[in-house]
Amino acid sequence: MTIRLVIADDQAMIRAGLRLVAETAPDVDVVGEAADGEQALAVTRRLRPDVLLMDIAMPRLDGLGAARRLLADPHPPKIIMLTTFDTDANLHASLRTGVNGFLLKTSPPEQLIEAVRAAASGDALIDPAVTMRVIASFATRHEPTVPPELATLTQRELEVLRLLARGLSNPEIAKELGIGDATIRTHVARVLQKLGLRDRVQAVVFAYEAGVVRAGQRERPC
């Protein structure tokens, strides 16, 4: 299946570079571009792509505002936010918006394609640097609140949640715990179901706000 992708960024050179990277994947077709949030709304609603790759900081309407409007539509696309994280003070607000991933503009090309594929399949991908340096930063501004749903997790599921929140992919979690990929997929699905979460993005927020992981902890355990 071909993934239809729209790219939204106010810098033409950035859009060109993202298009170049995306089109190296045989299953990704860049069907449109936008230079600001208002254009992103119009182009996305007209072309109905599977995935929208969108910068947070854009003129007229920023990426966060555009994402909120699009996700209120009956059949919204999957949305991946692009960030420089040093300048995107509102990045943490995007976590509650319902987007399907976060990437740094400095992320390697293969990670961009992986994020697009993950979003298209209903999963989510967060750049580990965003996970630790931004999400942890905002989450620890408040005392952790332990929700009762956390007690429903088994010890193994809690381990999976911790590793997931630190930015590890399913194969990396499987390797860390010494179990198979299929088993990890099952554990992740059960964690999301028990906690009433939609995807990995919401799981990261939950883990930090519940105190399951905290700022300053290593991204990848030894």
Short mmCIF file of N, CA, C and O in Angstrom, two decimals, residues 31-108:
data_model
loop_
_atom_site.label_atom_id
_atom_site.label_comp_id
_atom_site.label_asym_id
_atom_site.label_seq_id
_atom_site.Cartn_x
_atom_site.Cartn_y
_atom_site.Cartn_z
N VAL A 31 2.20 13.88 -1.90
CA VAL A 31 1.12 14.36 -2.78
C VAL A 31 0.89 15.86 -2.67
O VAL A 31 0.14 16.44 -3.47
N GLY A 32 1.51 16.52 -1.70
CA GLY A 32 1.30 17.95 -1.55
C GLY A 32 2.23 18.57 -0.54
O GLY A 32 2.87 17.89 0.26
N GLU A 33 2.31 19.92 -0.58
CA GLU A 33 3.13 20.68 0.34
C GLU A 33 2.35 21.90 0.82
O GLU A 33 1.40 22.35 0.16
N ALA A 34 2.77 22.44 1.97
CA ALA A 34 2.17 23.66 2.51
C ALA A 34 3.25 24.49 3.18
O ALA A 34 4.20 23.94 3.76
N ALA A 35 3.11 25.83 3.11
CA ALA A 35 4.12 26.73 3.65
C ALA A 35 3.71 27.37 4.97
O ALA A 35 4.49 28.11 5.56
N ASP A 36 2.49 27.13 5.41
CA ASP A 36 2.05 27.63 6.72
C ASP A 36 0.88 26.79 7.19
O ASP A 36 0.39 25.91 6.49
N GLY A 37 0.40 27.09 8.41
CA GLY A 37 -0.67 26.28 8.98
C GLY A 37 -1.97 26.36 8.23
O GLY A 37 -2.68 25.35 8.08
N GLU A 38 -2.31 27.55 7.73
CA GLU A 38 -3.55 27.69 6.98
C GLU A 38 -3.50 26.87 5.69
O GLU A 38 -4.47 26.21 5.31
N GLN A 39 -2.36 26.93 5.00
CA GLN A 39 -2.20 26.11 3.79
C GLN A 39 -2.26 24.63 4.14
O GLN A 39 -2.82 23.83 3.38
N ALA A 40 -1.67 24.26 5.27
CA ALA A 40 -1.69 22.86 5.69
C ALA A 40 -3.12 22.37 5.85
O ALA A 40 -3.46 21.24 5.45
N LEU A 41 -3.97 23.21 6.45
CA LEU A 41 -5.38 22.85 6.60
C LEU A 41 -6.03 22.63 5.24
O LEU A 41 -6.68 21.60 5.00
N ALA A 42 -5.84 23.60 4.34
CA ALA A 42 -6.50 23.55 3.03
C ALA A 42 -6.01 22.37 2.20
O ALA A 42 -6.80 21.62 1.62
N VAL A 43 -4.69 22.19 2.13
CA VAL A 43 -4.12 21.12 1.32
C VAL A 43 -4.51 19.75 1.87
O VAL A 43 -4.87 18.84 1.11
N THR A 44 -4.47 19.61 3.19
CA THR A 44 -4.80 18.32 3.80
C THR A 44 -6.27 17.98 3.59
O THR A 44 -6.61 16.83 3.27
N ARG A 45 -7.13 18.94 3.77
CA ARG A 45 -8.57 18.67 3.59
C ARG A 45 -8.92 18.40 2.13
O ARG A 45 -9.86 17.66 1.84
N ARG A 46 -8.14 19.00 1.23
CA ARG A 46 -8.42 18.78 -0.20
C ARG A 46 -7.86 17.44 -0.68
O ARG A 46 -8.53 16.71 -1.42
N LEU A 47 -6.66 17.11 -0.27
CA LEU A 47 -5.99 15.92 -0.79
C LEU A 47 -6.21 14.67 0.08
O LEU A 47 -5.99 13.56 -0.39
N ARG A 48 -6.59 14.87 1.33
CA ARG A 48 -6.84 13.76 2.26
C ARG A 48 -5.69 12.74 2.28
O ARG A 48 -5.88 11.56 1.94
N PRO A 49 -4.51 13.16 2.67
CA PRO A 49 -3.37 12.24 2.75
C PRO A 49 -3.53 11.29 3.92
O PRO A 49 -4.35 11.51 4.83
N ASP A 50 -2.74 10.24 3.90
CA ASP A 50 -2.71 9.31 5.04
C ASP A 50 -1.95 9.94 6.21
O ASP A 50 -2.32 9.74 7.38
N VAL A 51 -0.88 10.66 5.89
CA VAL A 51 0.00 11.23 6.92
C VAL A 51 0.33 12.67 6.58
O VAL A 51 0.58 13.01 5.41
N LEU A 52 0.35 13.53 7.60
CA LEU A 52 0.79 14.91 7.47
C LEU A 52 2.04 15.10 8.31
O LEU A 52 2.01 14.86 9.53
N LEU A 53 3.13 15.50 7.68
CA LEU A 53 4.39 15.80 8.38
C LEU A 53 4.46 17.31 8.50
O LEU A 53 4.58 18.01 7.49
N MET A 54 4.39 17.85 9.72
CA MET A 54 4.16 19.28 9.89
C MET A 54 5.07 19.90 10.95
O MET A 54 5.19 19.40 12.07
N ASP A 55 5.68 21.03 10.58
CA ASP A 55 6.50 21.81 11.51
C ASP A 55 5.59 22.45 12.56
O ASP A 55 4.45 22.83 12.27
N ILE A 56 6.09 22.58 13.77
CA ILE A 56 5.31 23.24 14.81
C ILE A 56 5.29 24.75 14.61
O ILE A 56 4.26 25.40 14.68
N ALA A 57 6.46 25.34 14.33
CA ALA A 57 6.57 26.80 14.23
C ALA A 57 6.38 27.25 12.79
O ALA A 57 7.28 27.13 11.97
N MET A 58 5.17 27.76 12.47
CA MET A 58 4.87 28.25 11.13
C MET A 58 4.05 29.53 11.23
O MET A 58 3.36 29.75 12.23
N PRO A 59 4.11 30.40 10.22
CA PRO A 59 3.34 31.65 10.25
C PRO A 59 1.85 31.42 10.01
O PRO A 59 1.43 30.35 9.61
N ARG A 60 1.10 32.50 10.28
CA ARG A 60 -0.36 32.54 10.13
C ARG A 60 -1.07 31.61 11.12
O ARG A 60 -1.88 32.05 11.92
N LEU A 61 -0.76 30.35 11.06
CA LEU A 61 -1.31 29.37 12.01
C LEU A 61 -0.21 28.36 12.27
O LEU A 61 0.32 27.76 11.34
N ASP A 62 0.16 28.17 13.54
CA ASP A 62 1.25 27.24 13.82
C ASP A 62 0.79 25.79 13.69
O ASP A 62 -0.40 25.50 13.54
N GLY A 63 1.75 24.89 13.71
CA GLY A 63 1.44 23.48 13.51
C GLY A 63 0.53 22.91 14.57
O GLY A 63 -0.32 22.06 14.28
N LEU A 64 0.68 23.38 15.79
CA LEU A 64 -0.16 22.88 16.87
C LEU A 64 -1.62 23.27 16.64
O LEU A 64 -2.53 22.46 16.77
N GLY A 65 -1.84 24.53 16.24
CA GLY A 65 -3.21 24.98 15.96
C GLY A 65 -3.80 24.24 14.78
O GLY A 65 -4.98 23.84 14.81
N ALA A 66 -3.00 24.03 13.74
CA ALA A 66 -3.48 23.29 12.57
C ALA A 66 -3.81 21.85 12.94
O ALA A 66 -4.82 21.29 12.48
N ALA A 67 -2.97 21.24 13.77
CA ALA A 67 -3.22 19.85 14.18
C ALA A 67 -4.52 19.74 14.95
O ALA A 67 -5.31 18.81 14.74
N ARG A 68 -4.76 20.68 15.85
CA ARG A 68 -6.00 20.63 16.63
C ARG A 68 -7.23 20.71 15.73
O ARG A 68 -8.21 19.99 15.93
N ARG A 69 -7.18 21.58 14.73
CA ARG A 69 -8.33 21.72 13.83
C ARG A 69 -8.52 20.47 12.98
O ARG A 69 -9.64 19.98 12.81
N LEU A 70 -7.41 19.94 12.47
CA LEU A 70 -7.52 18.76 11.61
C LEU A 70 -8.01 17.55 12.39
O LEU A 70 -8.80 16.75 11.87
N LEU A 71 -7.54 17.40 13.61
CA LEU A 71 -7.93 16.23 14.40
C LEU A 71 -9.38 16.32 14.88
O LEU A 71 -9.92 15.33 15.37
N ALA A 72 -9.98 17.48 14.72
CA ALA A 72 -11.40 17.61 15.03
C ALA A 72 -12.27 17.23 13.84
O ALA A 72 -13.50 17.10 13.97
N ASP A 73 -11.66 17.03 12.67
CA ASP A 73 -12.40 16.62 11.48
C ASP A 73 -12.87 15.17 11.61
O ASP A 73 -12.29 14.39 12.37
N PRO A 74 -13.90 14.78 10.87
CA PRO A 74 -14.41 13.41 10.96
C PRO A 74 -13.38 12.33 10.62
O PRO A 74 -13.34 11.29 11.26
N HIS A 75 -12.54 12.58 9.61
CA HIS A 75 -11.56 11.57 9.20
C HIS A 75 -10.18 12.23 9.08
O HIS A 75 -9.69 12.46 7.97
N PRO A 76 -9.55 12.52 10.20
CA PRO A 76 -8.27 13.24 10.17
C PRO A 76 -7.12 12.35 9.71
O PRO A 76 -7.19 11.12 9.82
N PRO A 77 -6.06 12.96 9.19
CA PRO A 77 -4.88 12.19 8.84
C PRO A 77 -4.07 11.87 10.10
O PRO A 77 -4.35 12.42 11.17
N LYS A 78 -3.13 10.99 9.97
CA LYS A 78 -2.14 10.81 11.02
C LYS A 78 -1.18 12.00 10.93
O LYS A 78 -0.81 12.42 9.83
N ILE A 79 -0.78 12.55 12.07
CA ILE A 79 0.05 13.76 12.06
C ILE A 79 1.35 13.52 12.81
O ILE A 79 1.35 13.06 13.96
N ILE A 80 2.45 13.86 12.15
CA ILE A 80 3.78 13.82 12.77
C ILE A 80 4.27 15.26 12.86
O ILE A 80 4.30 15.98 11.87
N MET A 81 4.67 15.68 14.06
CA MET A 81 5.15 17.04 14.26
C MET A 81 6.67 17.08 14.14
O MET A 81 7.37 16.20 14.65
N LEU A 82 7.16 18.10 13.46
CA LEU A 82 8.59 18.37 13.36
C LEU A 82 8.96 19.47 14.34
O LEU A 82 8.20 20.43 14.51
N THR A 83 10.10 19.35 14.98
CA THR A 83 10.51 20.35 15.95
C THR A 83 12.01 20.53 15.98
O THR A 83 12.77 19.63 15.60
N THR A 84 12.42 21.70 16.44
CA THR A 84 13.84 21.93 16.75
C THR A 84 14.06 21.81 18.24
O THR A 84 15.18 21.89 18.70
N PHE A 85 13.02 21.65 18.99
CA PHE A 85 12.86 21.52 20.45
C PHE A 85 13.53 22.61 21.26
O PHE A 85 13.11 22.91 22.36
N ASP A 86 14.54 23.26 20.78
CA ASP A 86 15.12 24.38 21.51
C ASP A 86 14.21 25.60 21.44
O ASP A 86 14.21 26.44 22.33
N THR A 87 13.45 25.72 20.36
CA THR A 87 12.63 26.91 20.15
C THR A 87 11.13 26.64 20.25
O THR A 87 10.34 27.56 20.29
N ASP A 88 10.75 25.38 20.32
CA ASP A 88 9.32 25.05 20.33
C ASP A 88 8.82 24.91 21.77
O ASP A 88 8.71 23.81 22.30
N ALA A 89 8.50 26.07 22.38
CA ALA A 89 8.09 26.08 23.77
C ALA A 89 6.78 25.34 23.99
O ALA A 89 6.49 24.87 25.08
N ASN A 90 5.97 25.22 22.94
CA ASN A 90 4.66 24.58 23.08
C ASN A 90 4.67 23.11 22.69
O ASN A 90 3.61 22.51 22.51
N LEU A 91 5.84 22.53 22.57
CA LEU A 91 5.90 21.13 22.13
C LEU A 91 5.11 20.22 23.04
O LEU A 91 4.38 19.34 22.58
N HIS A 92 5.23 20.42 24.36
CA HIS A 92 4.54 19.52 25.28
C HIS A 92 3.03 19.55 25.09
O HIS A 92 2.34 18.57 25.31
N ALA A 93 2.49 20.72 24.67
CA ALA A 93 1.05 20.82 24.45
C ALA A 93 0.60 19.91 23.31
O ALA A 93 -0.53 19.41 23.29
N SER A 94 1.50 19.64 22.36
CA SER A 94 1.16 18.78 21.23
C SER A 94 0.86 17.37 21.69
O SER A 94 0.10 16.63 21.05
N LEU A 95 1.45 16.97 22.80
CA LEU A 95 1.26 15.60 23.28
C LEU A 95 -0.20 15.32 23.59
O LEU A 95 -0.68 14.19 23.45
N ARG A 96 -0.92 16.36 24.01
CA ARG A 96 -2.32 16.17 24.36
C ARG A 96 -3.25 16.37 23.17
O ARG A 96 -4.45 16.19 23.29
N THR A 97 -2.69 16.77 22.08
CA THR A 97 -3.50 17.09 20.91
C THR A 97 -3.93 15.84 20.17
O THR A 97 -4.97 15.81 19.51
N GLY A 98 -3.14 14.78 20.25
CA GLY A 98 -3.49 13.53 19.58
C GLY A 98 -2.66 13.25 18.35
O GLY A 98 -3.07 12.46 17.50
N VAL A 99 -1.47 13.88 18.25
CA VAL A 99 -0.62 13.62 17.09
C VAL A 99 0.03 12.25 17.20
O VAL A 99 0.02 11.64 18.26
N ASN A 100 0.61 11.80 16.09
CA ASN A 100 1.11 10.43 16.02
C ASN A 100 2.62 10.31 16.01
O ASN A 100 3.15 9.26 15.66
N GLY A 101 3.32 11.37 16.39
CA GLY A 101 4.76 11.25 16.46
C GLY A 101 5.44 12.61 16.49
O GLY A 101 4.85 13.64 16.18
N PHE A 102 6.71 12.58 16.90
CA PHE A 102 7.54 13.77 16.95
C PHE A 102 8.90 13.44 16.38
O PHE A 102 9.49 12.41 16.72
N LEU A 103 9.41 14.33 15.54
CA LEU A 103 10.75 14.15 14.98
C LEU A 103 11.51 15.45 15.09
O LEU A 103 10.95 16.54 14.93
N LEU A 104 12.80 15.34 15.35
CA LEU A 104 13.67 16.50 15.25
C LEU A 104 14.01 16.72 13.78
O LEU A 104 14.09 15.76 13.00
N LYS A 105 14.24 17.97 13.41
CA LYS A 105 14.63 18.25 12.03
C LYS A 105 16.01 17.70 11.72
O LYS A 105 16.39 17.59 10.55
N THR A 106 16.74 17.35 12.76
CA THR A 106 18.07 16.75 12.58
C THR A 106 18.04 15.23 12.64
O THR A 106 19.08 14.59 12.61
N SER A 107 16.84 14.64 12.72
CA SER A 107 16.74 13.18 12.76
C SER A 107 17.30 12.57 11.48
O SER A 107 17.19 13.16 10.41
N PRO A 108 17.88 11.37 11.56
CA PRO A 108 18.38 10.71 10.36
C PRO A 108 17.26 10.37 9.40
O PRO A 108 16.11 10.15 9.82
#
